[in-house]
CSV table of C-alpha atoms in Angstrom, one decimal:
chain,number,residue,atom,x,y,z
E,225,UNK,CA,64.8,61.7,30.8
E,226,UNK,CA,62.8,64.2,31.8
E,227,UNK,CA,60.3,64.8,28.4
E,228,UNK,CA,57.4,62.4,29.2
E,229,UNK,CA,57.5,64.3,32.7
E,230,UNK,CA,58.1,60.7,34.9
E,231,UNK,CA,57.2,60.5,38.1
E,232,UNK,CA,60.1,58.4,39.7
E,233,UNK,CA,63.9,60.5,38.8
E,234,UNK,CA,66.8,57.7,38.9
E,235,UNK,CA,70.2,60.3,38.3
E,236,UNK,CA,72.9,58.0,38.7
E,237,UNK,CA,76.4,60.1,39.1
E,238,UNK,CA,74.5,62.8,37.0
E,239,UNK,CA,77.0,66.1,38.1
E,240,UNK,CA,80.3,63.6,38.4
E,241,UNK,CA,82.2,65.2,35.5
E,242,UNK,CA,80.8,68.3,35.7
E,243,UNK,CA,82.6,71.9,37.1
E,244,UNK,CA,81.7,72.5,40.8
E,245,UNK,CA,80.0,75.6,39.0
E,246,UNK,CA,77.9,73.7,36.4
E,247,UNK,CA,77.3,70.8,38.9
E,248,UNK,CA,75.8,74.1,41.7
E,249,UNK,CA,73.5,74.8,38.2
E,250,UNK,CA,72.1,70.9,37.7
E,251,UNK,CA,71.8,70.3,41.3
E,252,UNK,CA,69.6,73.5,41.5
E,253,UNK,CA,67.6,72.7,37.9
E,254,UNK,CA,66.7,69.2,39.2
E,255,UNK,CA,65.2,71.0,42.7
E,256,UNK,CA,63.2,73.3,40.5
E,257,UNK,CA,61.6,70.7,38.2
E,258,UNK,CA,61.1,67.6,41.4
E,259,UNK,CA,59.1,71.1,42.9
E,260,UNK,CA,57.2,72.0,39.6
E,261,UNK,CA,56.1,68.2,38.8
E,262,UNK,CA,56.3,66.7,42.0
E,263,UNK,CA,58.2,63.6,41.0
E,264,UNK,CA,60.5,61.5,43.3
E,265,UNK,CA,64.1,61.5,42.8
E,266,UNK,CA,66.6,58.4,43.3
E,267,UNK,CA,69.9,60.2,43.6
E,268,UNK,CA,73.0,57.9,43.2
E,269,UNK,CA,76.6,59.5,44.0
E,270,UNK,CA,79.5,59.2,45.9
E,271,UNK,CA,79.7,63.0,46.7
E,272,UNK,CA,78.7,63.3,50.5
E,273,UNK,CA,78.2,67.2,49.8
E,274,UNK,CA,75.9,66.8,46.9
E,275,UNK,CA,73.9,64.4,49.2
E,276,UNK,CA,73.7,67.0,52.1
E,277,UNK,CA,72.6,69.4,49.2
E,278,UNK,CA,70.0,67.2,48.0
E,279,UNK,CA,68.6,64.3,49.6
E,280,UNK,CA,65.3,64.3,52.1
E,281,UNK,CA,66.9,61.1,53.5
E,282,UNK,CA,69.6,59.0,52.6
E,283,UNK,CA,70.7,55.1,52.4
E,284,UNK,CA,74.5,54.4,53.1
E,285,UNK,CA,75.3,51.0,51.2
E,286,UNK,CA,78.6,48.6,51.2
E,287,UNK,CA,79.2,45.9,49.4
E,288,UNK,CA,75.4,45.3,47.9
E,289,UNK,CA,74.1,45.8,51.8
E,290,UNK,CA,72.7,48.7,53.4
E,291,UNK,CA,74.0,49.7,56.3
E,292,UNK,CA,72.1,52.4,57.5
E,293,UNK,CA,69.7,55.0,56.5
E,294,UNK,CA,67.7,57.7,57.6
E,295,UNK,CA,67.1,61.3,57.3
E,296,UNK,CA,70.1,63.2,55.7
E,297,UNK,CA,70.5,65.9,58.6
E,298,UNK,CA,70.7,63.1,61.3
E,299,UNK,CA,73.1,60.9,59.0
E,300,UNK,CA,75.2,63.5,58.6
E,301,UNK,CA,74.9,64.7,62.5
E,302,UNK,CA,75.1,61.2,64.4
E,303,UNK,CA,76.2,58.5,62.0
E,304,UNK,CA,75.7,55.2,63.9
E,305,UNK,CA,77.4,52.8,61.5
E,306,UNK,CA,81.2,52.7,61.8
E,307,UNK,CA,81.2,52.8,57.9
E,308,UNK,CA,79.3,56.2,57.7
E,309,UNK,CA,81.6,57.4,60.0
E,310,UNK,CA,84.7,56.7,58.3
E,311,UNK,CA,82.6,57.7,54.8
E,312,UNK,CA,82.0,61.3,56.0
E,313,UNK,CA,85.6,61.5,57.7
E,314,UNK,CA,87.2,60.8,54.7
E,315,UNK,CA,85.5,64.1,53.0
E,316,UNK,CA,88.4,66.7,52.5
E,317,UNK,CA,88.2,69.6,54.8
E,318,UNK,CA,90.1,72.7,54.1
E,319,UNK,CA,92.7,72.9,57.0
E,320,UNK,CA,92.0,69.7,58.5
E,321,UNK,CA,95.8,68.7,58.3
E,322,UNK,CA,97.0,72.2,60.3
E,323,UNK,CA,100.2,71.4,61.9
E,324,UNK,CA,100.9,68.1,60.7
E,325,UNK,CA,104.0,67.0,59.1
E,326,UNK,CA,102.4,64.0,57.4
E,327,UNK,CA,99.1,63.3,55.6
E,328,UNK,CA,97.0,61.4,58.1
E,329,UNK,CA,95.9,57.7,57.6
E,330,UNK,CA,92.4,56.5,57.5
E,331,UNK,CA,90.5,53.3,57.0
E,332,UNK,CA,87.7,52.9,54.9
E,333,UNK,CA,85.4,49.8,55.3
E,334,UNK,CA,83.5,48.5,57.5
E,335,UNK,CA,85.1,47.2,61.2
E,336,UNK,CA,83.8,43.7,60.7
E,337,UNK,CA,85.1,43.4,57.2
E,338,UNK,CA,87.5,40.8,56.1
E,339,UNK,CA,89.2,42.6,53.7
E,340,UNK,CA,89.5,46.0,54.3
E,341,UNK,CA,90.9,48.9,51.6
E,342,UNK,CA,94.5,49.8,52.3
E,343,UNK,CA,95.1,52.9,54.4
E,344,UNK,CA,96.8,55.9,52.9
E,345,UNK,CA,100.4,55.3,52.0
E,346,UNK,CA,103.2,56.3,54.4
E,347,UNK,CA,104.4,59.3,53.2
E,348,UNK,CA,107.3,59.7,55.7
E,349,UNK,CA,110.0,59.4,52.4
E,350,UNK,CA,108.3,62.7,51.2
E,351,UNK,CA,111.3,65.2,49.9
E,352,UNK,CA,110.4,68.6,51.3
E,353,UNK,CA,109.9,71.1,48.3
E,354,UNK,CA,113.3,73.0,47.4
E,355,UNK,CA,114.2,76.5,46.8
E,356,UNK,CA,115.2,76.1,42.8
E,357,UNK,CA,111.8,75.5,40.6
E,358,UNK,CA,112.2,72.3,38.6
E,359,UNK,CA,109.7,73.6,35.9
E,360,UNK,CA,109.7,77.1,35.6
E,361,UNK,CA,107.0,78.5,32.7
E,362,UNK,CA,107.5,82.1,32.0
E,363,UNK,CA,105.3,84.1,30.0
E,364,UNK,CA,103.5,81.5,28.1
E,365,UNK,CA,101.0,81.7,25.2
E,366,UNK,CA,99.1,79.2,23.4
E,367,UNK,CA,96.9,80.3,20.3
E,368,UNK,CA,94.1,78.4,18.4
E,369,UNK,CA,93.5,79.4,15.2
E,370,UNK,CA,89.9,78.9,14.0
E,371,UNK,CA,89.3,78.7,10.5
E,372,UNK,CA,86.2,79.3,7.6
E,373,UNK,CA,85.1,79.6,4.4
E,374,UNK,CA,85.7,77.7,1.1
E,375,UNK,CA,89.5,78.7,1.5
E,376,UNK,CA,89.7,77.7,4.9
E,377,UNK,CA,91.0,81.2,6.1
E,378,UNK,CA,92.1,82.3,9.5
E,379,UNK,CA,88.9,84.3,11.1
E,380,UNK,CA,90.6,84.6,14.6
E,381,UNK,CA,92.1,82.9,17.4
E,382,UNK,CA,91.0,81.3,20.8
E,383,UNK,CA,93.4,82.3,23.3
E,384,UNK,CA,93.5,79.2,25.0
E,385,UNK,CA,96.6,80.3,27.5
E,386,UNK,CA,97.7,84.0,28.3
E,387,UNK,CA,101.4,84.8,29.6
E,388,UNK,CA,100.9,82.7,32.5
E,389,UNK,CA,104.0,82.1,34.5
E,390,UNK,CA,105.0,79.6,37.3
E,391,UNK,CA,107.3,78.0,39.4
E,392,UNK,CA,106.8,74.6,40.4
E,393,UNK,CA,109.7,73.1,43.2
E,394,UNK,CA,111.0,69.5,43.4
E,395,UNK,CA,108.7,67.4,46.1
E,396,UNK,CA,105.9,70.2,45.9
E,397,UNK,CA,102.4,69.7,44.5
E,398,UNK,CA,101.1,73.0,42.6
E,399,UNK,CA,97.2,72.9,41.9
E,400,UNK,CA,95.9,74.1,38.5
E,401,UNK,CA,91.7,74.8,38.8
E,402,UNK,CA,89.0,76.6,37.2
E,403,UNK,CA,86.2,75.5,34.7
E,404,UNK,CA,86.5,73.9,31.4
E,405,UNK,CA,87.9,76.0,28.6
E,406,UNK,CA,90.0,77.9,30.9
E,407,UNK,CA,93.1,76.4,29.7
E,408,UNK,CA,94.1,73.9,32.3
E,409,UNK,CA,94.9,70.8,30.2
E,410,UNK,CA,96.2,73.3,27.2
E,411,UNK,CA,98.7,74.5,29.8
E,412,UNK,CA,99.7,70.8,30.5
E,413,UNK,CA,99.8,69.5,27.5
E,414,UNK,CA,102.0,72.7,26.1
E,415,UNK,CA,104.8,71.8,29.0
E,416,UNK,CA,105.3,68.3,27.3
E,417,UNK,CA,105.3,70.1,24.3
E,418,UNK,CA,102.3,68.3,22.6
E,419,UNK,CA,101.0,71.4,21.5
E,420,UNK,CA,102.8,74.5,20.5
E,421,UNK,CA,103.4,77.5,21.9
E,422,UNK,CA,103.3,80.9,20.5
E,423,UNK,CA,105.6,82.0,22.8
E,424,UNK,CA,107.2,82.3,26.4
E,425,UNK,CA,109.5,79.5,28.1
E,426,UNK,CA,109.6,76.4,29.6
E,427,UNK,CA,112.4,75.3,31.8
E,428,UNK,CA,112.6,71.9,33.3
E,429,UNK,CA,115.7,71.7,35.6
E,430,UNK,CA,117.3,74.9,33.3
E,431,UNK,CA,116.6,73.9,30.2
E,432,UNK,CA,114.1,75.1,27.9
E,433,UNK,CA,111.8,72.5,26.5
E,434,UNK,CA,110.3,75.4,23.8
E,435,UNK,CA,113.7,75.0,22.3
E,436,UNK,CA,114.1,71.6,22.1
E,437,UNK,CA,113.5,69.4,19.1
E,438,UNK,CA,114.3,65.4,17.9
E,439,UNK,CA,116.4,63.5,19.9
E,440,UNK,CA,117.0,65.8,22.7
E,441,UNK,CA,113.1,66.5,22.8
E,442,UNK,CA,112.5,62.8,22.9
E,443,UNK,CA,115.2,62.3,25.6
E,444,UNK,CA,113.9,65.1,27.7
E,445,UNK,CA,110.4,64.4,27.7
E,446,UNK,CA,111.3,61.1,29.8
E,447,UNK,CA,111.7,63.6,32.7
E,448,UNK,CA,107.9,64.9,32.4
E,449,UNK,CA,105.2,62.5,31.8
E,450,UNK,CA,101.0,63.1,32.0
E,451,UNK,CA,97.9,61.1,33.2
E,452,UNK,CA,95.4,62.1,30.4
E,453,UNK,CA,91.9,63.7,31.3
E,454,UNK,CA,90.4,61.2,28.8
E,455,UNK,CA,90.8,57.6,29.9
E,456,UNK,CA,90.7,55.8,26.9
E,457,UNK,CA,93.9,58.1,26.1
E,458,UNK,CA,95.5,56.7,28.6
E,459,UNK,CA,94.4,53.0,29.0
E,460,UNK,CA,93.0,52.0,25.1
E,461,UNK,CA,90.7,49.3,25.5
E,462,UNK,CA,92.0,47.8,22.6
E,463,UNK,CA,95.4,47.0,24.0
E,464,UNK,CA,96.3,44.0,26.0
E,465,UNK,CA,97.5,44.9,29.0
E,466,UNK,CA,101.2,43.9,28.8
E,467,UNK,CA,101.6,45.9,25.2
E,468,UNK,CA,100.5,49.1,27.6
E,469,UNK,CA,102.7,48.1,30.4
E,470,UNK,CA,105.5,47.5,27.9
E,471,UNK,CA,105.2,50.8,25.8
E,472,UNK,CA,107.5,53.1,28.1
E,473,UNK,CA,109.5,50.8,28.3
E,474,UNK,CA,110.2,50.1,24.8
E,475,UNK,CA,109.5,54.4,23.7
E,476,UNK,CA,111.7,55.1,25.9
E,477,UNK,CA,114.6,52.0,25.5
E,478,UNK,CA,114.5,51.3,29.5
């Protein structure tokens, strides 16, 4: 996009699947080159703090209309539109929730809109976390081997997960970050037991899921299931509907 050195910059969404990490090196090489050439940019995203990182001024549309604009500094200091308000409220904050017992509900959309999104779900049915893990991983490790040559010959290993160890509690919501590569999915992917590991122990309500194989694998693996990184892994396009609402069912003889 950049070769014939343009003038006007459209990035729509260009840091969206990007690490925050990668996203902080983009965002900083598209400020270097707008300064070196002097071209406008058109920034499209729904990140509020890539937009306080980046714009000069910003427009705030819903549903195909803008509702307000103006510079980013005032937008972000004295919204005037009910829907910026509620846009920039609805921005996570790191503590915002102190002292609460439940997750608090907001409204997105605008106050004169006939159909507004739902609010946040009640949550008041929420089981608080208990004392015995549910899925315990002990000393895990997950090896790659990477192969070359005519022969096809082992040349060395990626060591895609480390002896990690966890607990994880019924009702309790344990975050896994870090960049890609880092062995995040690897990990997940090892607890249903779609990849093998080298070694270590997974224990889901006692059991260990390393161990298992067959029937009792396929049994036990209706007590853990996974929402895929990849989309089309986990809604193919080329599947009616019903046949993907029916698989479960029928994989699992419900």
């Amino acid at each position: 996009a950049l070769a014939l050195k343009p003038k006007l910059l459209i990035a729509d969404e260009p840091t969206t699947a990007l690490d925050v990490t990668i996203q902080a090196q983009v965002l900083e090489l598209i400020k270097e080159l707008q300064a070196d050439e002097g071209m406008s940019v058109l920034f499209i995203t729904h990140d509020m703090g890539v937009v306080a990182e980046m714009a000069d001024r910003t427009v705030v549309m819903y549903h195909g209309n803008v509702v307000e604009q103006g510079p980013t500094a005032q937008i972000f200091r004295t919204p005037q539109q009910a829907y910026t308000r509620r846009l920039l409220n609805a921005v996570p904050r790191i503590g915002s929730m102190a002292g609460e017992i439940q997750p608090q509900r907001f409204i997105l959309g605008a106050e004169t809109d006939p159909h507004p999104a739902p609010v946040a779900a009640d949550r008041s049915d929420r089981r608080p976390a208990a004392e015995t893990p549910l899925l315990s991983v002990r000393d895990l490790v997950v090896r790659f081997n990477v192969r070359s040559g005519l022969l096809r010959r082992v040349g060395g290993r990626v060591h895609a997960v480390e002896k990690v160890s966890l607990d994880l509690r019924a009702g309790e919501t344990l975050s896994l970050v870090g960049e890609s590569g880092c062995g995040k999915s690897t990990l997940g992917r090892t607890i249903m037991r779609l990849t093998e590991p080298q070694s270590g122990s997974v224990l889901l309500d006692g059991e260990d899921i390393a161990r298992m194989n067959g029937a009792l694998l396929h049994k036990r693996r209706g007590d853990i299931q996974m929402v895929f990184q990849d989309p089309f892994a986990s809604l193919n396009p080329r599947r009616k509907i019903g046949d993907t609402i029916a698989e479960p069912l029928l994989t699992h003889r419900l």
